[in-house]
mmCIF file of C-alpha atoms (C1' of nucleotides) in Angstrom:
data_model
loop_
_atom_site.group_PDB
_atom_site.id
_atom_site.type_symbol
_atom_site.label_atom_id
_atom_site.label_comp_id
_atom_site.label_asym_id
_atom_site.label_seq_id
_atom_site.Cartn_x
_atom_site.Cartn_y
_atom_site.Cartn_z
ATOM 1 C CA MET A 70 -33.724 31.531 3.617
ATOM 2 C CA THR A 71 -30.396 31.396 3.661
ATOM 3 C CA PRO A 72 -28.782 33.936 2.928
ATOM 4 C CA PRO A 73 -25.620 33.829 -0.305
ATOM 5 C CA SER A 74 -22.783 32.472 0.928
ATOM 6 C CA THR A 75 -19.770 35.500 1.045
ATOM 7 C CA ARG A 76 -17.465 32.555 1.589
ATOM 8 C CA PRO A 77 -15.537 31.398 -1.517
ATOM 9 C CA PRO A 78 -16.024 27.502 -2.539
ATOM 10 C CA ARG A 79 -14.242 25.303 -1.016
ATOM 11 C CA ALA A 80 -11.012 24.986 -3.371
ATOM 12 C CA ALA A 81 -10.130 21.241 -4.125
ATOM 13 C CA THR A 82 -7.179 22.421 -5.537
ATOM 14 C CA VAL A 83 -6.130 23.878 -2.170
ATOM 15 C CA LEU A 84 -6.750 20.559 -0.388
ATOM 16 C CA GLN A 85 -3.379 18.316 0.547
ATOM 17 C CA ARG A 86 -3.404 15.179 1.359
ATOM 18 C CA HIS A 87 -1.223 12.387 3.159
ATOM 19 C CA TRP A 88 -0.900 8.498 2.692
ATOM 20 C CA LEU A 89 1.917 5.905 3.414
ATOM 21 C CA LEU A 90 3.671 3.831 1.099
ATOM 22 C CA LYS A 91 5.392 1.119 2.075
ATOM 23 C CA SER A 92 8.890 -0.732 0.228
ATOM 24 C CA GLU A 93 10.630 -2.827 0.987
ATOM 25 C CA PRO A 94 14.028 -1.353 1.575
ATOM 26 C CA THR A 95 16.015 -3.910 -0.028
ATOM 27 C CA VAL A 96 13.789 -3.503 -2.888
ATOM 28 C CA TYR A 97 13.557 -0.222 -3.107
ATOM 29 C CA SER A 98 14.832 2.223 -0.143
ATOM 30 C CA ILE A 99 14.796 5.442 0.521
ATOM 31 C CA ASP A 100 18.272 5.914 -0.406
ATOM 32 C CA ASP A 101 17.822 4.197 -3.820
ATOM 33 C CA LEU A 102 14.842 7.364 -3.591
ATOM 34 C CA GLU A 103 17.237 9.650 -2.650
ATOM 35 C CA ARG A 104 19.760 8.993 -5.285
ATOM 36 C CA ASP A 105 16.913 8.153 -8.217
ATOM 37 C CA GLY A 106 15.140 11.605 -6.955
ATOM 38 C CA SER A 107 12.271 10.553 -8.292
ATOM 39 C CA THR A 108 10.878 6.967 -8.703
ATOM 40 C CA GLY A 109 7.212 5.509 -10.031
ATOM 41 C CA TRP A 110 6.005 2.988 -8.133
ATOM 42 C CA GLU A 111 6.530 -0.330 -10.070
ATOM 43 C CA GLY A 112 4.847 -3.379 -8.416
ATOM 44 C CA VAL A 113 1.162 -2.611 -6.884
ATOM 45 C CA ARG A 114 -0.906 -6.256 -7.967
ATOM 46 C CA ASN A 115 -3.534 -4.644 -5.272
ATOM 47 C CA TYR A 116 -6.758 -3.103 -6.934
ATOM 48 C CA GLN A 117 -7.453 -0.879 -3.504
ATOM 49 C CA ALA A 118 -4.611 0.087 -3.803
ATOM 50 C CA ARG A 119 -4.424 0.881 -7.112
ATOM 51 C CA ASN A 120 -7.989 2.133 -7.204
ATOM 52 C CA THR A 121 -5.975 4.938 -4.386
ATOM 53 C CA MET A 122 -3.552 6.535 -6.083
ATOM 54 C CA ARG A 123 -5.449 6.274 -9.478
ATOM 55 C CA ASP A 124 -8.518 8.542 -7.916
ATOM 56 C CA GLU A 125 -6.644 9.912 -5.062
ATOM 57 C CA MET A 126 -3.024 10.954 -4.616
ATOM 58 C CA LYS A 127 -2.943 14.639 -6.423
ATOM 59 C CA GLU A 128 0.507 16.437 -7.542
ATOM 60 C CA GLY A 129 1.581 17.238 -4.021
ATOM 61 C CA ASP A 130 0.280 15.514 -1.833
ATOM 62 C CA LEU A 131 2.797 14.074 1.161
ATOM 63 C CA VAL A 132 4.002 10.526 1.365
ATOM 64 C CA LEU A 133 4.862 8.708 4.062
ATOM 65 C CA PHE A 134 7.350 6.304 2.832
ATOM 66 C CA TYR A 135 7.674 3.452 5.208
ATOM 67 C CA HIS A 136 10.249 0.257 5.076
ATOM 68 C CA THR A 137 8.444 -3.448 4.973
ATOM 69 C CA ASN A 138 10.181 -6.483 6.200
ATOM 70 C CA ALA A 139 12.821 -4.329 7.659
ATOM 71 C CA THR A 140 14.901 -4.579 10.863
ATOM 72 C CA PRO A 141 12.891 -2.573 12.168
ATOM 73 C CA PRO A 142 10.494 -1.650 10.055
ATOM 74 C CA ALA A 143 10.216 1.969 10.230
ATOM 75 C CA VAL A 144 8.615 5.608 8.411
ATOM 76 C CA ALA A 145 12.616 6.595 6.535
ATOM 77 C CA GLY A 146 11.218 9.812 5.130
ATOM 78 C CA LEU A 147 9.361 11.437 3.409
ATOM 79 C CA ALA A 148 8.371 12.028 -0.718
ATOM 80 C CA ARG A 149 6.092 13.869 -2.739
ATOM 81 C CA VAL A 150 3.619 12.998 -5.641
ATOM 82 C CA THR A 151 4.283 14.397 -9.054
ATOM 83 C CA GLY A 152 1.869 13.793 -10.494
ATOM 84 C CA VAL A 153 -1.149 10.970 -12.115
ATOM 85 C CA VAL A 154 -1.088 7.796 -12.577
ATOM 86 C CA THR A 155 1.083 5.915 -15.460
ATOM 87 C CA PRO A 156 0.334 2.608 -16.624
ATOM 88 C CA ASP A 157 3.008 -0.019 -14.494
ATOM 89 C CA PRO A 158 5.082 -1.601 -16.985
ATOM 90 C CA THR A 159 6.315 -4.157 -15.630
ATOM 91 C CA GLN A 160 3.184 -5.322 -15.954
ATOM 92 C CA PHE A 161 3.811 -6.551 -19.870
ATOM 93 C CA ASP A 162 6.821 -7.778 -19.618
ATOM 94 C CA PRO A 163 7.199 -11.647 -19.730
ATOM 95 C CA LYS A 164 10.611 -11.482 -17.815
ATOM 96 C CA SER A 165 9.457 -9.893 -15.592
ATOM 97 C CA GLU A 166 8.374 -11.365 -11.976
ATOM 98 C CA LEU A 167 5.432 -8.817 -12.243
ATOM 99 C CA PHE A 168 4.183 -9.574 -15.383
ATOM 100 C CA ASP A 169 0.181 -10.195 -15.925
ATOM 101 C CA PRO A 170 -0.467 -11.867 -18.859
ATOM 102 C CA LYS A 171 -4.413 -10.693 -18.725
ATOM 103 C CA SER A 172 -2.986 -7.399 -18.423
ATOM 104 C CA ARG A 173 -3.692 -5.828 -22.422
ATOM 105 C CA LYS A 174 -1.617 -3.008 -23.217
ATOM 106 C CA ASP A 175 -4.738 -0.503 -24.777
ATOM 107 C CA ASP A 176 -6.302 -1.626 -21.298
ATOM 108 C CA PRO A 177 -3.644 -1.556 -17.915
ATOM 109 C CA ARG A 178 -4.263 -3.519 -14.869
ATOM 110 C CA TRP A 179 -1.556 -2.225 -13.001
ATOM 111 C CA LEU A 180 -0.774 1.502 -12.981
ATOM 112 C CA MET A 181 2.037 3.692 -10.786
ATOM 113 C CA CYS A 182 1.734 6.940 -8.854
ATOM 114 C CA HIS A 183 5.163 8.540 -9.519
ATOM 115 C CA ILE A 184 6.828 10.286 -6.265
ATOM 116 C CA ALA A 185 9.687 12.786 -5.126
ATOM 117 C CA PHE A 186 12.609 12.338 -2.641
ATOM 118 C CA LEU A 187 11.645 15.350 -0.089
ATOM 119 C CA GLU A 188 14.076 13.844 2.913
ATOM 120 C CA LYS A 189 15.108 11.281 4.397
ATOM 121 C CA PHE A 190 15.003 10.906 8.368
ATOM 122 C CA ALA A 191 17.924 11.718 11.070
ATOM 123 C CA THR A 192 15.633 9.342 12.856
ATOM 124 C CA PRO A 193 13.548 6.921 11.068
ATOM 125 C CA VAL A 194 10.279 6.084 12.803
ATOM 126 C CA PRO A 195 9.930 2.265 14.051
ATOM 127 C CA LEU A 196 6.722 1.080 13.911
ATOM 128 C CA GLU A 197 7.104 -0.168 17.542
ATOM 129 C CA ARG A 198 7.033 3.683 18.369
ATOM 130 C CA LEU A 199 4.371 4.148 16.222
ATOM 131 C CA LYS A 200 2.109 1.469 18.287
ATOM 132 C CA GLY A 201 3.284 3.426 21.615
ATOM 133 C CA ASP A 202 1.723 6.513 20.742
ATOM 134 C CA ALA A 203 -1.902 6.398 21.765
ATOM 135 C CA ALA A 204 -2.950 9.198 19.454
ATOM 136 C CA LEU A 205 -1.863 7.408 16.255
ATOM 137 C CA ALA A 206 -4.455 4.348 17.714
ATOM 138 C CA GLU A 207 -6.735 5.239 14.920
ATOM 139 C CA MET A 208 -3.891 5.135 12.122
ATOM 140 C CA PRO A 209 -4.682 2.961 9.533
ATOM 141 C CA LEU A 210 -1.049 0.925 9.260
ATOM 142 C CA LEU A 211 -1.416 -0.082 12.554
ATOM 143 C CA GLN A 212 -4.018 -1.938 12.950
ATOM 144 C CA LYS A 213 -4.579 -5.051 13.119
ATOM 145 C CA GLY A 214 -4.908 -7.031 9.013
ATOM 146 C CA GLN A 215 -3.868 -3.794 7.345
ATOM 147 C CA ARG A 216 -1.621 -4.861 4.557
ATOM 148 C CA LEU A 217 -1.830 -2.364 1.982
ATOM 149 C CA SER A 218 1.484 -0.644 0.582
ATOM 150 C CA VAL A 219 -0.985 2.575 -0.217
ATOM 151 C CA GLN A 220 -2.183 3.630 2.735
ATOM 152 C CA PRO A 221 -3.911 6.711 3.109
ATOM 153 C CA VAL A 222 -2.998 9.122 6.229
ATOM 154 C CA SER A 223 -4.831 11.254 8.325
ATOM 155 C CA ALA A 224 -3.274 14.764 8.280
ATOM 156 C CA ALA A 225 -3.232 15.225 12.268
ATOM 157 C CA HIS A 226 -1.186 11.428 12.398
ATOM 158 C CA PHE A 227 0.425 12.292 9.970
ATOM 159 C CA ALA A 228 2.032 15.819 12.062
ATOM 160 C CA ILE A 229 2.122 13.410 14.825
ATOM 161 C CA VAL A 230 4.502 11.072 12.519
ATOM 162 C CA LEU A 231 6.968 14.135 12.077
ATOM 163 C CA GLU A 232 7.127 14.961 15.909
ATOM 164 C CA HIS A 233 8.686 11.795 16.386
ATOM 165 C CA ALA A 234 11.391 11.959 13.343
ATOM 166 C CA GLY A 235 12.349 14.936 15.101
ATOM 167 C CA ARG A 236 10.627 17.328 12.881
ATOM 168 C CA ARG A 237 8.728 19.893 13.129
ATOM 169 C CA PRO A 238 5.234 20.039 11.090
ATOM 170 C CA SER A 239 5.474 22.759 8.089
ATOM 171 C "C1'" DG B 288 10.334 -20.384 9.460
ATOM 172 C "C1'" DC B 289 6.192 -19.122 11.702
ATOM 173 C "C1'" DC B 290 1.448 -18.430 11.008
ATOM 174 C "C1'" DA B 291 -2.614 -14.707 11.739
ATOM 175 C "C1'" DA B 292 -5.278 -12.428 8.189
ATOM 176 C "C1'" DC B 293 -6.463 -11.446 4.414
ATOM 177 C "C1'" DG B 294 -7.373 -10.914 -1.593
ATOM 178 C "C1'" DT B 295 -7.896 -13.874 -5.511
ATOM 179 C "C1'" DT B 296 -8.749 -17.925 -7.251
ATOM 180 C "C1'" DG B 297 -12.364 -20.785 -10.122
ATOM 181 C "C1'" DG B 298 -15.762 -24.852 -9.435
ATOM 182 C "C1'" DC B 299 -19.707 -25.873 -8.653
ATOM 183 C "C1'" DG C 241 -22.989 -15.772 -5.817
ATOM 184 C "C1'" DC C 242 -20.800 -19.818 -2.795
ATOM 185 C "C1'" DC C 243 -16.736 -20.573 -1.155
ATOM 186 C "C1'" DA C 244 -13.085 -24.081 -0.552
ATOM 187 C "C1'" DA C 245 -8.185 -24.150 -2.110
ATOM 188 C "C1'" DC C 246 -4.832 -21.289 -2.481
ATOM 189 C "C1'" DG C 247 -1.250 -17.508 -2.590
ATOM 190 C "C1'" DT C 248 0.436 -13.011 -0.431
ATOM 191 C "C1'" DT C 249 2.008 -10.007 3.300
ATOM 192 C "C1'" DG C 250 4.493 -8.767 6.815
ATOM 193 C "C1'" DG C 251 5.166 -8.608 11.658
ATOM 194 C "C1'" DC C 252 7.915 -11.006 15.026
#
DNA sequence: GCCAACGTTGGC
DNA sequence: GCCAACGTTGGC
């Protein structure tokens, strides 16, 4: 017989997850986010990334802001998820490169998460440095062929990246 | 610019 | 449902 637990049930509200969002800095950089304070993450056109934003990212989650197609590619700073997903307006704009004629306003195909600026790293963490840390070998970003623009990051990997950035894990 | 890896599309 | 063709990603 299992005695009744004396512990409270694990509360989903205490779970804070960590993510990595990729952006080309020539399109939208950590400096742009610092200037804007917060932003809707427009432009995701991959179903897996969309589903992650829709189903898994929660307010208060922490985000590594990664500069892709940059010199060098690097984790550039930190952001925080601020709320639920909303339709990505660019899918309905015929003048946008991201226009999707198959998406309907009453059933939007593409969604965007919302993030707020937390900090720009004084010391960005280059991809090469991440690759050089054996403790990060399993990080999704470093897997061969990976190219998701929205990725999960484990709490352990997140803390290690912060250390590389010269930050004390909080 | 190259190209490996992956995702999407569409004919059948 | 298969799969070839095509488009995109993104480091180098």
